[in-house]
Coordinates of C-alpha atoms in Angstrom, one line a residue:
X286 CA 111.6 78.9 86.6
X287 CA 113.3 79.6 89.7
X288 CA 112.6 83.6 89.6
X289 CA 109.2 82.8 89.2
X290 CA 108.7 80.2 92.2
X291 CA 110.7 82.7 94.0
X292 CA 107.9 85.1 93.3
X293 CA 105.0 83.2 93.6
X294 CA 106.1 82.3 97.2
X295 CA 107.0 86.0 98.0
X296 CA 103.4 86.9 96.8
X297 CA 101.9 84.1 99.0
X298 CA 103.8 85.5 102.2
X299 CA 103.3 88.7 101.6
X300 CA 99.1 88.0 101.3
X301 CA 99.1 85.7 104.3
X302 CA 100.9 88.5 106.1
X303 CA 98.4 91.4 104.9
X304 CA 95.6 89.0 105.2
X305 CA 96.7 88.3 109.3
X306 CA 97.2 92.3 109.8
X307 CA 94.2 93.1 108.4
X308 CA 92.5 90.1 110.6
X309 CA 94.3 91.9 113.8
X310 CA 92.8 95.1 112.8
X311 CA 89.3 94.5 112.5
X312 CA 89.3 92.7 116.1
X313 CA 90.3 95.8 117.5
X314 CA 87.6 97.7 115.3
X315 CA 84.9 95.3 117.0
X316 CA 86.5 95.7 120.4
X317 CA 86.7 100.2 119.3
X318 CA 83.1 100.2 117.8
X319 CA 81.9 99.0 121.7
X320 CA 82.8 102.2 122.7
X321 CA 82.0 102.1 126.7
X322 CA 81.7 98.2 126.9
X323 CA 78.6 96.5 126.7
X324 CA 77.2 97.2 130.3
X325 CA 77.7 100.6 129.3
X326 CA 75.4 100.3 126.3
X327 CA 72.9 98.5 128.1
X328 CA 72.5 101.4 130.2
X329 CA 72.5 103.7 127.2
X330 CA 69.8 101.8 126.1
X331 CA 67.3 101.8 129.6
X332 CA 67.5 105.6 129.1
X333 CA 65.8 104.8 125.3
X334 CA 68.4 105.9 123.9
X335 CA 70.3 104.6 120.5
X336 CA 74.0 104.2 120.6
X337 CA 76.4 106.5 118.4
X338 CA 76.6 104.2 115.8
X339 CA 73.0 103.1 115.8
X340 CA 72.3 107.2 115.2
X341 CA 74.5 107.1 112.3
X342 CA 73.6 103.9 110.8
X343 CA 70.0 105.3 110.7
X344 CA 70.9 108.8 109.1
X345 CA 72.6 107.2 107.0
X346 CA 71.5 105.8 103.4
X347 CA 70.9 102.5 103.0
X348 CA 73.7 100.8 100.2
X349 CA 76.0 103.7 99.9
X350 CA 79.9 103.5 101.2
X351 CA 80.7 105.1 104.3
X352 CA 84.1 106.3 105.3
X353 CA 85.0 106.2 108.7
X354 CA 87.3 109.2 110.0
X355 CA 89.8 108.2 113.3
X356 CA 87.9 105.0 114.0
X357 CA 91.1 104.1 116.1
X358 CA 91.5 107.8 117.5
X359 CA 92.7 107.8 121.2
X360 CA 93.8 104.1 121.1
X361 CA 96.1 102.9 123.9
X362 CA 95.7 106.7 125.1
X363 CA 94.7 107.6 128.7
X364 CA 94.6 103.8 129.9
X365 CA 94.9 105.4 133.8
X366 CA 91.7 107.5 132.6
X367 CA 89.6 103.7 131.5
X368 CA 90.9 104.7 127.8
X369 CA 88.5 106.6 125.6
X370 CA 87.5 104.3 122.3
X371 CA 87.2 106.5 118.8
X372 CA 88.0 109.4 121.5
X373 CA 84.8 109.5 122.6
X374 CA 83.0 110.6 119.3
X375 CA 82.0 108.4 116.0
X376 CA 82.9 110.5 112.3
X377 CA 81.9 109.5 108.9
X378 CA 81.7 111.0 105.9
X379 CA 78.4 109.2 104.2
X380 CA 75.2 110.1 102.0
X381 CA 71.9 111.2 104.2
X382 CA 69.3 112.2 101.1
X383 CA 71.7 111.1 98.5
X384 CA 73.6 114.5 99.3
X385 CA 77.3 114.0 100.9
X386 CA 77.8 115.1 104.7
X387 CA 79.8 115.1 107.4
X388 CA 78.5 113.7 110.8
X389 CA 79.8 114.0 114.2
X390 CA 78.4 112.0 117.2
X391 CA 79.1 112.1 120.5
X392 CA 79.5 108.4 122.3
X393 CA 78.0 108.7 125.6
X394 CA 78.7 105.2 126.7
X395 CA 82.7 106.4 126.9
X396 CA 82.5 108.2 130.2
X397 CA 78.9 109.7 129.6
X398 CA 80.8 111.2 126.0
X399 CA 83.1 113.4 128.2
X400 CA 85.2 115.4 126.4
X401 CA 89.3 114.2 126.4
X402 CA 92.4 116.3 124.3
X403 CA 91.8 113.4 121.5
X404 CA 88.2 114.3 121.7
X405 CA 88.5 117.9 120.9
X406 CA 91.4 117.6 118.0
X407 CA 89.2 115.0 116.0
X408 CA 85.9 117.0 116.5
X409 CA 88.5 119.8 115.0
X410 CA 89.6 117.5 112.1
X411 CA 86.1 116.5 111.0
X412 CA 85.3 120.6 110.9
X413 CA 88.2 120.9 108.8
X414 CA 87.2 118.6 106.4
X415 CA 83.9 120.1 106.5
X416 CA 85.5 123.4 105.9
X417 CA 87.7 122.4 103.7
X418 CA 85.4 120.0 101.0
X419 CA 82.2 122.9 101.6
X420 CA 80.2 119.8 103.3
X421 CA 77.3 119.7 105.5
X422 CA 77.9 118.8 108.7
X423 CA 75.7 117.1 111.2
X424 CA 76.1 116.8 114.8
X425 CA 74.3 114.4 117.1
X426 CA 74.9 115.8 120.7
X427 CA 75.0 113.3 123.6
X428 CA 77.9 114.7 125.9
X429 CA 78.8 115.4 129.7
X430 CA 80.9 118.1 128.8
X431 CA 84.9 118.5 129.5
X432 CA 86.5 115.4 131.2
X433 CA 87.8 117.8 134.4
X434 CA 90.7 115.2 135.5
X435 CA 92.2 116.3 131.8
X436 CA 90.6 119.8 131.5
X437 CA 93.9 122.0 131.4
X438 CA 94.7 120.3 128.0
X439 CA 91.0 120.4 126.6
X440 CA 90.0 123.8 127.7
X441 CA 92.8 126.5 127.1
X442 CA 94.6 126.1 123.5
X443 CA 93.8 127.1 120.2
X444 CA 93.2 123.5 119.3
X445 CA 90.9 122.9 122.0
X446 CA 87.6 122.6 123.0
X447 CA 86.6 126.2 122.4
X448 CA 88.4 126.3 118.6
X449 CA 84.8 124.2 118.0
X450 CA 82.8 127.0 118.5
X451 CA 85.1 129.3 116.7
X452 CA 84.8 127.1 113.6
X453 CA 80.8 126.7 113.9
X454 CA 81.0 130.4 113.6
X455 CA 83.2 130.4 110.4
X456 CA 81.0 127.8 109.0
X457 CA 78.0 129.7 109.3
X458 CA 79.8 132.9 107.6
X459 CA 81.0 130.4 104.9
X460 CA 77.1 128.8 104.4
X461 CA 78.1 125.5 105.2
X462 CA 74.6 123.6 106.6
X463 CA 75.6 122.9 110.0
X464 CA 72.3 120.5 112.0
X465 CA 72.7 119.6 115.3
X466 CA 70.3 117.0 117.5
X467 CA 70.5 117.6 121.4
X468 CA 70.0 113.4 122.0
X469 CA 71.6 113.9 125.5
X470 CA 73.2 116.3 127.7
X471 CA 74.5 119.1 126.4
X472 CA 76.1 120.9 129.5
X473 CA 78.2 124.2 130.0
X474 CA 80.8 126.1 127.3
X475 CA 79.4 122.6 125.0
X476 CA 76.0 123.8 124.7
X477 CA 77.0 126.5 122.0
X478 CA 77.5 124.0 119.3
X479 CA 74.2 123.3 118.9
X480 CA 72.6 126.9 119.3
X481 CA 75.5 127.9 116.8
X482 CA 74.3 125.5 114.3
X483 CA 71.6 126.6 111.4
X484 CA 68.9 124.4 113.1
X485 CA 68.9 122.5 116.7
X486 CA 66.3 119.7 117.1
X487 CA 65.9 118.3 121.0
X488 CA 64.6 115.1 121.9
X489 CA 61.8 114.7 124.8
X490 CA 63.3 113.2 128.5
X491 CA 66.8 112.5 127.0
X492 CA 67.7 116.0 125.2
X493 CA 68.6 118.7 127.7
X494 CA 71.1 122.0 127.1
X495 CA 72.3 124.6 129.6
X496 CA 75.0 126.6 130.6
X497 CA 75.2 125.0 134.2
X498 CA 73.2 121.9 135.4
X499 CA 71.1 121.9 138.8
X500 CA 73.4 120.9 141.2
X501 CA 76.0 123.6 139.7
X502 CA 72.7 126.5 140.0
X503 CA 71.9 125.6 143.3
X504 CA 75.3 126.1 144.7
X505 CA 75.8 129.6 142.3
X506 CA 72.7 131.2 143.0
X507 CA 71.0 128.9 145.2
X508 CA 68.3 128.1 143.1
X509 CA 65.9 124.2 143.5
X510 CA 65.3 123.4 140.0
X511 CA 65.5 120.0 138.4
X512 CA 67.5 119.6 135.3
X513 CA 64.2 119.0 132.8
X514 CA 62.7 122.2 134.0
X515 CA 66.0 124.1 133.7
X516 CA 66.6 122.9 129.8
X517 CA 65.0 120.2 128.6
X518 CA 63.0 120.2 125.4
X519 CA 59.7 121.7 126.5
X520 CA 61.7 124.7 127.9
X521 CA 63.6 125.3 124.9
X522 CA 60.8 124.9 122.3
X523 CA 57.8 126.4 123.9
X524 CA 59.5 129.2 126.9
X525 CA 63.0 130.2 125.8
X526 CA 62.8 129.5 122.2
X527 CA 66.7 128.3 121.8
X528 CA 65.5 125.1 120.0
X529 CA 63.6 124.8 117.0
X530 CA 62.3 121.0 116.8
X531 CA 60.8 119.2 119.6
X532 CA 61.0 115.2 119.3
X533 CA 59.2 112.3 120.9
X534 CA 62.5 110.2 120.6
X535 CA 65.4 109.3 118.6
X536 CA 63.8 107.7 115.8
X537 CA 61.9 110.8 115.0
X538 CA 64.5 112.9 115.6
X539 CA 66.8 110.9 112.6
X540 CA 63.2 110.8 110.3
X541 CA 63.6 115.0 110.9
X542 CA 66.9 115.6 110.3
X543 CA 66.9 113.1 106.8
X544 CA 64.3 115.5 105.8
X545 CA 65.6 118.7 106.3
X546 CA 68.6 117.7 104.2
X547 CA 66.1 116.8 101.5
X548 CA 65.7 119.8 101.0
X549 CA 69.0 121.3 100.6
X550 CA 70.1 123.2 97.5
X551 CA 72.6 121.6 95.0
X552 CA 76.3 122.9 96.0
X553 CA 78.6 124.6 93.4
X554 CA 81.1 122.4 92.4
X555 CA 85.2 122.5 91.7
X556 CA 84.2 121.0 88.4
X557 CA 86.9 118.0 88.5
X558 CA 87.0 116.1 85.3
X559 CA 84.8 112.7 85.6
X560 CA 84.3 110.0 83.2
X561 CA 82.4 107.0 83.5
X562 CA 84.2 104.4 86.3
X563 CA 86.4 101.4 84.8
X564 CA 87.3 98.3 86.8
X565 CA 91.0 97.8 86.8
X566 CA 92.4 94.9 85.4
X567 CA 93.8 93.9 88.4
X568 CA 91.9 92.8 91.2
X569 CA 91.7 95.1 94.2
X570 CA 93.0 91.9 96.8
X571 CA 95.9 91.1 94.3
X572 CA 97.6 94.2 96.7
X573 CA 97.9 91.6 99.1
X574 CA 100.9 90.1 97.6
X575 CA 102.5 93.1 96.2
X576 CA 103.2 94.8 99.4
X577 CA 106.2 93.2 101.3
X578 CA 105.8 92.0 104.5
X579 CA 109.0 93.4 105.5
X580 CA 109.1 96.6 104.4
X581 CA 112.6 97.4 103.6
X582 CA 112.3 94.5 100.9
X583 CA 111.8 96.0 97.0
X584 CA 108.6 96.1 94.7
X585 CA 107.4 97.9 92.0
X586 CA 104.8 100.5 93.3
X587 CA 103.9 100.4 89.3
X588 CA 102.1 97.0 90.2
X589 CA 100.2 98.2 93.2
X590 CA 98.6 101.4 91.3
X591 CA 97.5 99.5 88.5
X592 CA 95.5 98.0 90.8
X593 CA 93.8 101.3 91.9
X594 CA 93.6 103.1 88.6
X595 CA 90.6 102.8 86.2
X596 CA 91.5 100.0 83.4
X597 CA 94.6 99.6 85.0
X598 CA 96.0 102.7 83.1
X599 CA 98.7 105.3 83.7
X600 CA 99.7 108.2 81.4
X601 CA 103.4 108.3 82.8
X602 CA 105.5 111.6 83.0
X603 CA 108.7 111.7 82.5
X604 CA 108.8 108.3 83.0
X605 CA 112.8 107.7 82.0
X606 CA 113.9 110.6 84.3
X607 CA 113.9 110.9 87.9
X608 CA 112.6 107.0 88.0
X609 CA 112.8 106.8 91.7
X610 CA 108.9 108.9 92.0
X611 CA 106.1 107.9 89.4
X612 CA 104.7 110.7 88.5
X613 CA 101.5 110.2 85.9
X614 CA 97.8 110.9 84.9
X615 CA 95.2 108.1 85.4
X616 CA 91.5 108.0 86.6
X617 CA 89.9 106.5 90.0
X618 CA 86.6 105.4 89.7
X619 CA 86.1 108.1 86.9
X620 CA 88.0 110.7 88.3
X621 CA 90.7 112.4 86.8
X622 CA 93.8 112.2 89.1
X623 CA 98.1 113.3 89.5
X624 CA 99.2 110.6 91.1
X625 CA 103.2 110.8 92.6
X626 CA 104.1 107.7 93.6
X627 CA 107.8 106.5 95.8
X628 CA 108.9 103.9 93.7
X629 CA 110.4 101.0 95.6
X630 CA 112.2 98.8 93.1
X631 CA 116.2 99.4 92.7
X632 CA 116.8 101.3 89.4
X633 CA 119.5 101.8 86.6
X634 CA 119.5 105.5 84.4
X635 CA 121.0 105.4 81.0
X636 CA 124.2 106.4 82.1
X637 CA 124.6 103.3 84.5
X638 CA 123.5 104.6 88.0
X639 CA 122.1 102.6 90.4
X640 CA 119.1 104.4 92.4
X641 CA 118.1 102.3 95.3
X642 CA 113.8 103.1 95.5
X643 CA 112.1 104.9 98.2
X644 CA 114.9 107.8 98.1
X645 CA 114.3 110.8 96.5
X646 CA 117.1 111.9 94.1
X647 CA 117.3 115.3 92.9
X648 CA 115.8 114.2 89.4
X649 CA 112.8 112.7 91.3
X650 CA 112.0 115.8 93.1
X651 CA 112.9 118.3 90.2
X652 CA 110.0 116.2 88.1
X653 CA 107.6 115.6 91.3
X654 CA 107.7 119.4 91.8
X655 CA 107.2 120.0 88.0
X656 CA 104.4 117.9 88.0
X657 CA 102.5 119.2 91.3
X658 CA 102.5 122.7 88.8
X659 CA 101.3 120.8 85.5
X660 CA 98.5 119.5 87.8
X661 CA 97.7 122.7 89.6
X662 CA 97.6 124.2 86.3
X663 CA 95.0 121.8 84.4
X664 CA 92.7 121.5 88.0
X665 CA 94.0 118.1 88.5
X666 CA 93.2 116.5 91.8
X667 CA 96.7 115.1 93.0
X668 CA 97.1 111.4 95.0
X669 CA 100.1 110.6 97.1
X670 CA 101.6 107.3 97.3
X671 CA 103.9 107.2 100.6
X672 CA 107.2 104.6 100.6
X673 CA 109.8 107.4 101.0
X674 CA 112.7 106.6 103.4
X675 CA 113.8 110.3 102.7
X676 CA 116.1 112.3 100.4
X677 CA 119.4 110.9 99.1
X678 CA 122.2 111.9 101.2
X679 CA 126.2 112.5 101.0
X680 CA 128.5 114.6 98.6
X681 CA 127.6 114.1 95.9
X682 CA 123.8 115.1 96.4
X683 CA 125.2 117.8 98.1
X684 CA 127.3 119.3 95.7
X685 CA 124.6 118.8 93.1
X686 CA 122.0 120.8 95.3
X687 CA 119.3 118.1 97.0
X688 CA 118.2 120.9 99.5
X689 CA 117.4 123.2 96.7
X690 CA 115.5 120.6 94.7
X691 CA 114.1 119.3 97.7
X692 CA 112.7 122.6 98.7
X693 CA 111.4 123.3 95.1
X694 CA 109.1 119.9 96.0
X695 CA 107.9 120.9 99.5
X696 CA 107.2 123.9 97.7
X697 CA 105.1 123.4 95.2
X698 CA 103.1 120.7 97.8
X699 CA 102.7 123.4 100.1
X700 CA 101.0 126.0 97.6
X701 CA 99.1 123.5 95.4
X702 CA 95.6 125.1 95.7
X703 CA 93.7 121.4 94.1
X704 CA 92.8 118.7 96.8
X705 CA 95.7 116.5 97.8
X706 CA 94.9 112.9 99.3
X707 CA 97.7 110.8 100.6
X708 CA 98.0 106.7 101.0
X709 CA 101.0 105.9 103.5
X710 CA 101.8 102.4 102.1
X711 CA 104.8 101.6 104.0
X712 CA 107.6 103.9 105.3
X713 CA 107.2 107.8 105.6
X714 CA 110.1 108.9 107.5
X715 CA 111.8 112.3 107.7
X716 CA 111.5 115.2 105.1
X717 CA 110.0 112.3 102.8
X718 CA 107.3 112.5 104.1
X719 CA 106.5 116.6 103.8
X720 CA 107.6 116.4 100.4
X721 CA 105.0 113.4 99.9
X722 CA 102.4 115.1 101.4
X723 CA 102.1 113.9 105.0
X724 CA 99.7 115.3 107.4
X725 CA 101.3 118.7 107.8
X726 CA 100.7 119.1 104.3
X727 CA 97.6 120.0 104.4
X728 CA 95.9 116.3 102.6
X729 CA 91.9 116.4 102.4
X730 CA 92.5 112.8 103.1
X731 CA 95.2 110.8 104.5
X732 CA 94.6 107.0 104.8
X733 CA 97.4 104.3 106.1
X734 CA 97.6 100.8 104.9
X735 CA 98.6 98.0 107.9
X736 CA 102.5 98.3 106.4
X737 CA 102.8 101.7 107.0
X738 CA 105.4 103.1 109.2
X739 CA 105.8 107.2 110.5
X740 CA 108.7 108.8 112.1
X741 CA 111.6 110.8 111.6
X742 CA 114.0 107.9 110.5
X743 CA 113.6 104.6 110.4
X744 CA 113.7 102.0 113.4
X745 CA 117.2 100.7 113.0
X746 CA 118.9 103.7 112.4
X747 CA 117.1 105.7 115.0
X748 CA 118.1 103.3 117.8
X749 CA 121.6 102.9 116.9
X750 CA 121.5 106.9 117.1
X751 CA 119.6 106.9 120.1
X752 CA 122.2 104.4 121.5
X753 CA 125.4 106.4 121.1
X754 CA 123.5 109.4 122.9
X755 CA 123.2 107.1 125.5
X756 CA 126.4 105.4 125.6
X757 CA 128.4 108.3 125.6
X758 CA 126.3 110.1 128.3
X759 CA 127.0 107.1 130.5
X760 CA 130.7 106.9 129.7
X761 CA 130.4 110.5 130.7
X762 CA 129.2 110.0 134.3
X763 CA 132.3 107.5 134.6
X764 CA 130.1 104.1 133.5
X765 CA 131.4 101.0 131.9
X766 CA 130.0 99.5 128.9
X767 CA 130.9 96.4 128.0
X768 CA 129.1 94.5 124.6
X769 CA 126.3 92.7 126.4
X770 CA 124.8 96.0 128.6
X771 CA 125.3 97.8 124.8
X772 CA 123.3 94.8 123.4
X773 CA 120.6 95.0 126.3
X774 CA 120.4 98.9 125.7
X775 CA 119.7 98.5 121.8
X776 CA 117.2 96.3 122.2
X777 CA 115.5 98.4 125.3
X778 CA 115.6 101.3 122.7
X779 CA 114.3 98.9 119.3
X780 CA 111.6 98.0 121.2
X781 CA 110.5 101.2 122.4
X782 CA 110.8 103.4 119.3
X783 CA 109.3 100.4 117.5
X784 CA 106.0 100.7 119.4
X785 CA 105.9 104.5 117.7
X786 CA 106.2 103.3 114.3
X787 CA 102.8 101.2 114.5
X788 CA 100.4 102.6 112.3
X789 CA 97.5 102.2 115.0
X790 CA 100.4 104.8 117.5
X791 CA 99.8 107.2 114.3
X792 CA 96.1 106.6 113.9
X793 CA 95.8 107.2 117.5
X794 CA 97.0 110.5 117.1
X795 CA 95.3 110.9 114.4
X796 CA 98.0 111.9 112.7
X797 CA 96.6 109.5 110.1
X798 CA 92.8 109.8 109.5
X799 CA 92.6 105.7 109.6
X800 CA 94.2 102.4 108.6
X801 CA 92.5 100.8 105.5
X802 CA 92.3 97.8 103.5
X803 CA 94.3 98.0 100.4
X804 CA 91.1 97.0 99.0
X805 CA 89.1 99.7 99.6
X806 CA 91.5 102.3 98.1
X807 CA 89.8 103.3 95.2
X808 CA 86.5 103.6 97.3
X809 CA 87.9 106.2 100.1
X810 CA 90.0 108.4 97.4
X811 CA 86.7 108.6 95.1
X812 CA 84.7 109.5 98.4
X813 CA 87.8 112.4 99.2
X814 CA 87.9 113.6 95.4
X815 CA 83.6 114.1 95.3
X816 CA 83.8 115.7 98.8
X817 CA 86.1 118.1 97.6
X818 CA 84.7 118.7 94.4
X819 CA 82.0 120.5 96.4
X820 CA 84.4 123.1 96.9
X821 CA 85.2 125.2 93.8
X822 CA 89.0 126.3 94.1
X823 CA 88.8 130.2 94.8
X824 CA 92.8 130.5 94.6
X825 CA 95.6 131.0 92.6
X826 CA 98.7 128.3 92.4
X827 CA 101.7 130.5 92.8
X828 CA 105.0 129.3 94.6
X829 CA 106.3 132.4 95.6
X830 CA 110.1 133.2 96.3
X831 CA 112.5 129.3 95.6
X832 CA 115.6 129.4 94.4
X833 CA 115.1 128.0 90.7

């Protein structure tokens, strides 16, 4: 009776605690989806213009899930600058015509949607997901250009501003259906996008595209023109011919571009198996209480899938070996899935051993690895579960070869040719998280939940590191350090590697493509597994040259 209480009462912390995160977090998506600030947007709005997320609401169809890609992308970044909300640019992924695209739009209320670093390297990321999943893309332009006080690290770079136009290039080779809608300005090395695109539409008094504006042309070539004359919509749709629809506004503009995709051809598909969807047993919120507020604390990961996984079903593999990763078959929302899974509850094998969960033992990697090739083999979509404080250390894994079986893992997730989507529950630290698929890894998808935590180890062990670096460098110079400045150092050092391991410092970065609701799991990897199922797999799984 007293286990159970015990429980119960963990449960109810640990949903109060999830339930307060996930409050947090959509008061900063309200204060992010203001982009510019509301005087801002009221002077969007005198110019007749929509907002970003008034553009895409419209596309979009009505009663269909949308997922947001790096919502929190450039948050806390370039507060000297004014900051630049969502970087400066709104991404979904979302249903225009019942057919599944990408769209990309400019926010011009966040410093007249100039471009910053963050800006670039998530307009790069929604091209590679484009790329990647073979989906139309769809770009509503409404942007000053390069933010100049930043320009050295938008311009130059191969992941920079001019890696755009590179990709709309490759897109076009690839036939990917690339529409973009001059809404705005459209100004210097930016005004390729659109003209690189299949189709440009321009909208009347707001729309304009050139290579250099007027005040630019008059002191090049001294030339008196006005910006309208120079490239608005009448020029490019009835003189130069750049554009090919002219719109009265932005309304119309939307109405055009909804029927354009009508009329798209049906895409090939990858030909992932898919079944009819079945509820799980467990409800979606029941995550709440699974997830431990403190996330060095044990659970069974086994009770979090079941409540992602159709009927609450999972065909395990090898489920009495290598026990600290779940490896198994299942289905989400119909789809047929591998998902590997950290498991977080401490473990005993036949012979006795204790594994602590989250560590990766050399049986857990040897199976994870097998699996990745079982699932590569059959044309299995696989699903990363992330709560992986890293591979087991000391001799004894040495002696019995973790590298090795490590590297077999990383392996086998590097060359696995089907999609891989990854969920960062709660820690993702060190190798751990390359052998579980981090962002490196190449993931179509990669979500964090409000637990999550990224970095190389975790926060008490890197600041006790960090702290003898420092100590002995100032017992070097001749310092004394007596217990209470050691004390004062640690906790200087906690507190700012601590701020690193915030999910929203990794979403930021978009080193994550978001922070979700637990809930809505099952919703975003179904979206991810039907985007890439537009893309039939073209290569072969080989792992090349690992020592076996």
């Amino acid at each position: 009776m007293a286990d159970t209480t015990k429980l119960n009462l963990d449960f109810n912390k640990n949903e109060d605690a999830m339930k307060l995160m996930l409050s947090d977090l959509r008061k900063i998506s309200d204060q992010v989806k203001l982009g510019g600030g509301k005087k801002a947007i009221e002077k969007h709005k005198e110019r007749g213009k929509l907002t970003a997320r008034e553009r895409i609401e419209m596309l979009l169809d009505k009663n269909k899930p949308v997922l947001e890609i790096g919502e929190l992308a450039g948050y806390g970044m370039y507060e000297a600058e004014g900051g630049c909300p969502s970087g400066g640019v709104v991404a979904v992924i979302g249903y225009v015509k019942g057919r599944m695209c990408i769209i990309l739009a400019n926010d011009a209320t966040v410093k007249a949607g100039a471009w910053f670093p963050i800006t670039a390297k998530k307009n790069l990321r929604a091209q590679e997901i484009s790329i990647e999943n073979r989906l139309p893309i769809i770009y509503l332009v409404d942007s000053a250009g390069a933010f100049l006080p930043l320009q050295d690290e938008v311009f130059p770079d191969k992941e920079n501003f001019g890696r755009i136009f590179y990709n709309n290039s490759i897109m076009s080779s690839m036939g990917i259906p690339q529409i973009a809608a001059i809404m705005g300005s459209c100004v210097a090395g930016g005004a390729y996008l659109p003209i690189l695109s299949d189709e440009a539409l321009i909208v009347e008094g707001t729309g304009s595209v050139f290579l250099a504006g007027s005040y630019l042309v008059k002191s090049a070539v001294g030339e008196n023109v006005d910006n309208e004359t120079l490239g608005g919509a009448t020029t490019h749709c009835e003189i130069s011919g750049v554009t090919d629809y002219k719109m009265k506004n932005d309304e119309e503009c939307i109405k055009t571009i909804r029927n354009l995709v009508d009329k798209f051809g049906k895409p090939e598909t990858a030909g992932f198996s898919r079944e009819a969807s079945v509820a799980p047993h467990v409800s979606a919120e029941s995550v709440y209480g699974i997830i431990p507020e403190d996330i060095t604390k044990q659970y069974d990961m086994l009770d979090l899938l079941k409540s992602i996984v159709d009927n609450s079903e999972i065909e395990e593999y090898k489920e009495e070996y290598g026990k600290s990763i779940i490896c198994g078959y299942a289905r989400i929302d119909g789809w047929a899935v591998g998902i590997v899974a950290n498991q977080r509850k401490v473990m005993k094998s036949k012979k006795g051993e204790i594994q602590m969960g989250g560590v990766i033992y050399n049986d857990s990697a040897d199976k994870a690895a097998r699996f990745i090739m079982n699932c590569n083999q059959k044309k299995i979509p696989l699903v990363f579960f992330q709560d992986v404080t890293g591979f087991m250390v000391g001799s004894r894994s040495e002696h019995a070869g973790i590298i090795k079986d490590g590297a077999k893992m990383v392996n086998a997730v590097s060359n696995s040719v089907v999609p891989k989507f990854t969920i960062v529950v709660g820690n993702s630290y060190g190798a751990g998280n390359y052998a579980m698929c981090g962002k490196a890894y190449g993931p179509r998808l990669i979500f964090a939940y409000p637990t999550s935590r990224i970095a190389v180890m975790g926060g008490a062990q890197a600041a006790k590191t960090l702290l003898q670096i420092q100590v002995s460098a100032l017992k070097a110079k001749g310092e004394v350090i007596d217990p209470e400045k050691e004390q004062k150092l640690l906790s200087e050092i906690t507190n700012k590697y601590s701020q690193t391991l915030d999910p929203k410092y990794a979403a930021a970065r978009l080193w994550t493509d978001g922070i979700i609701d637990p809930a809505f799991t099952r919703t975003a990897l179904s979206m991810g597994i039907e985007a890439a199922n537009h893309a039939p797999i073209t290569q072969k799984f080989n792992v090349g040259v690992i020592q076996t």
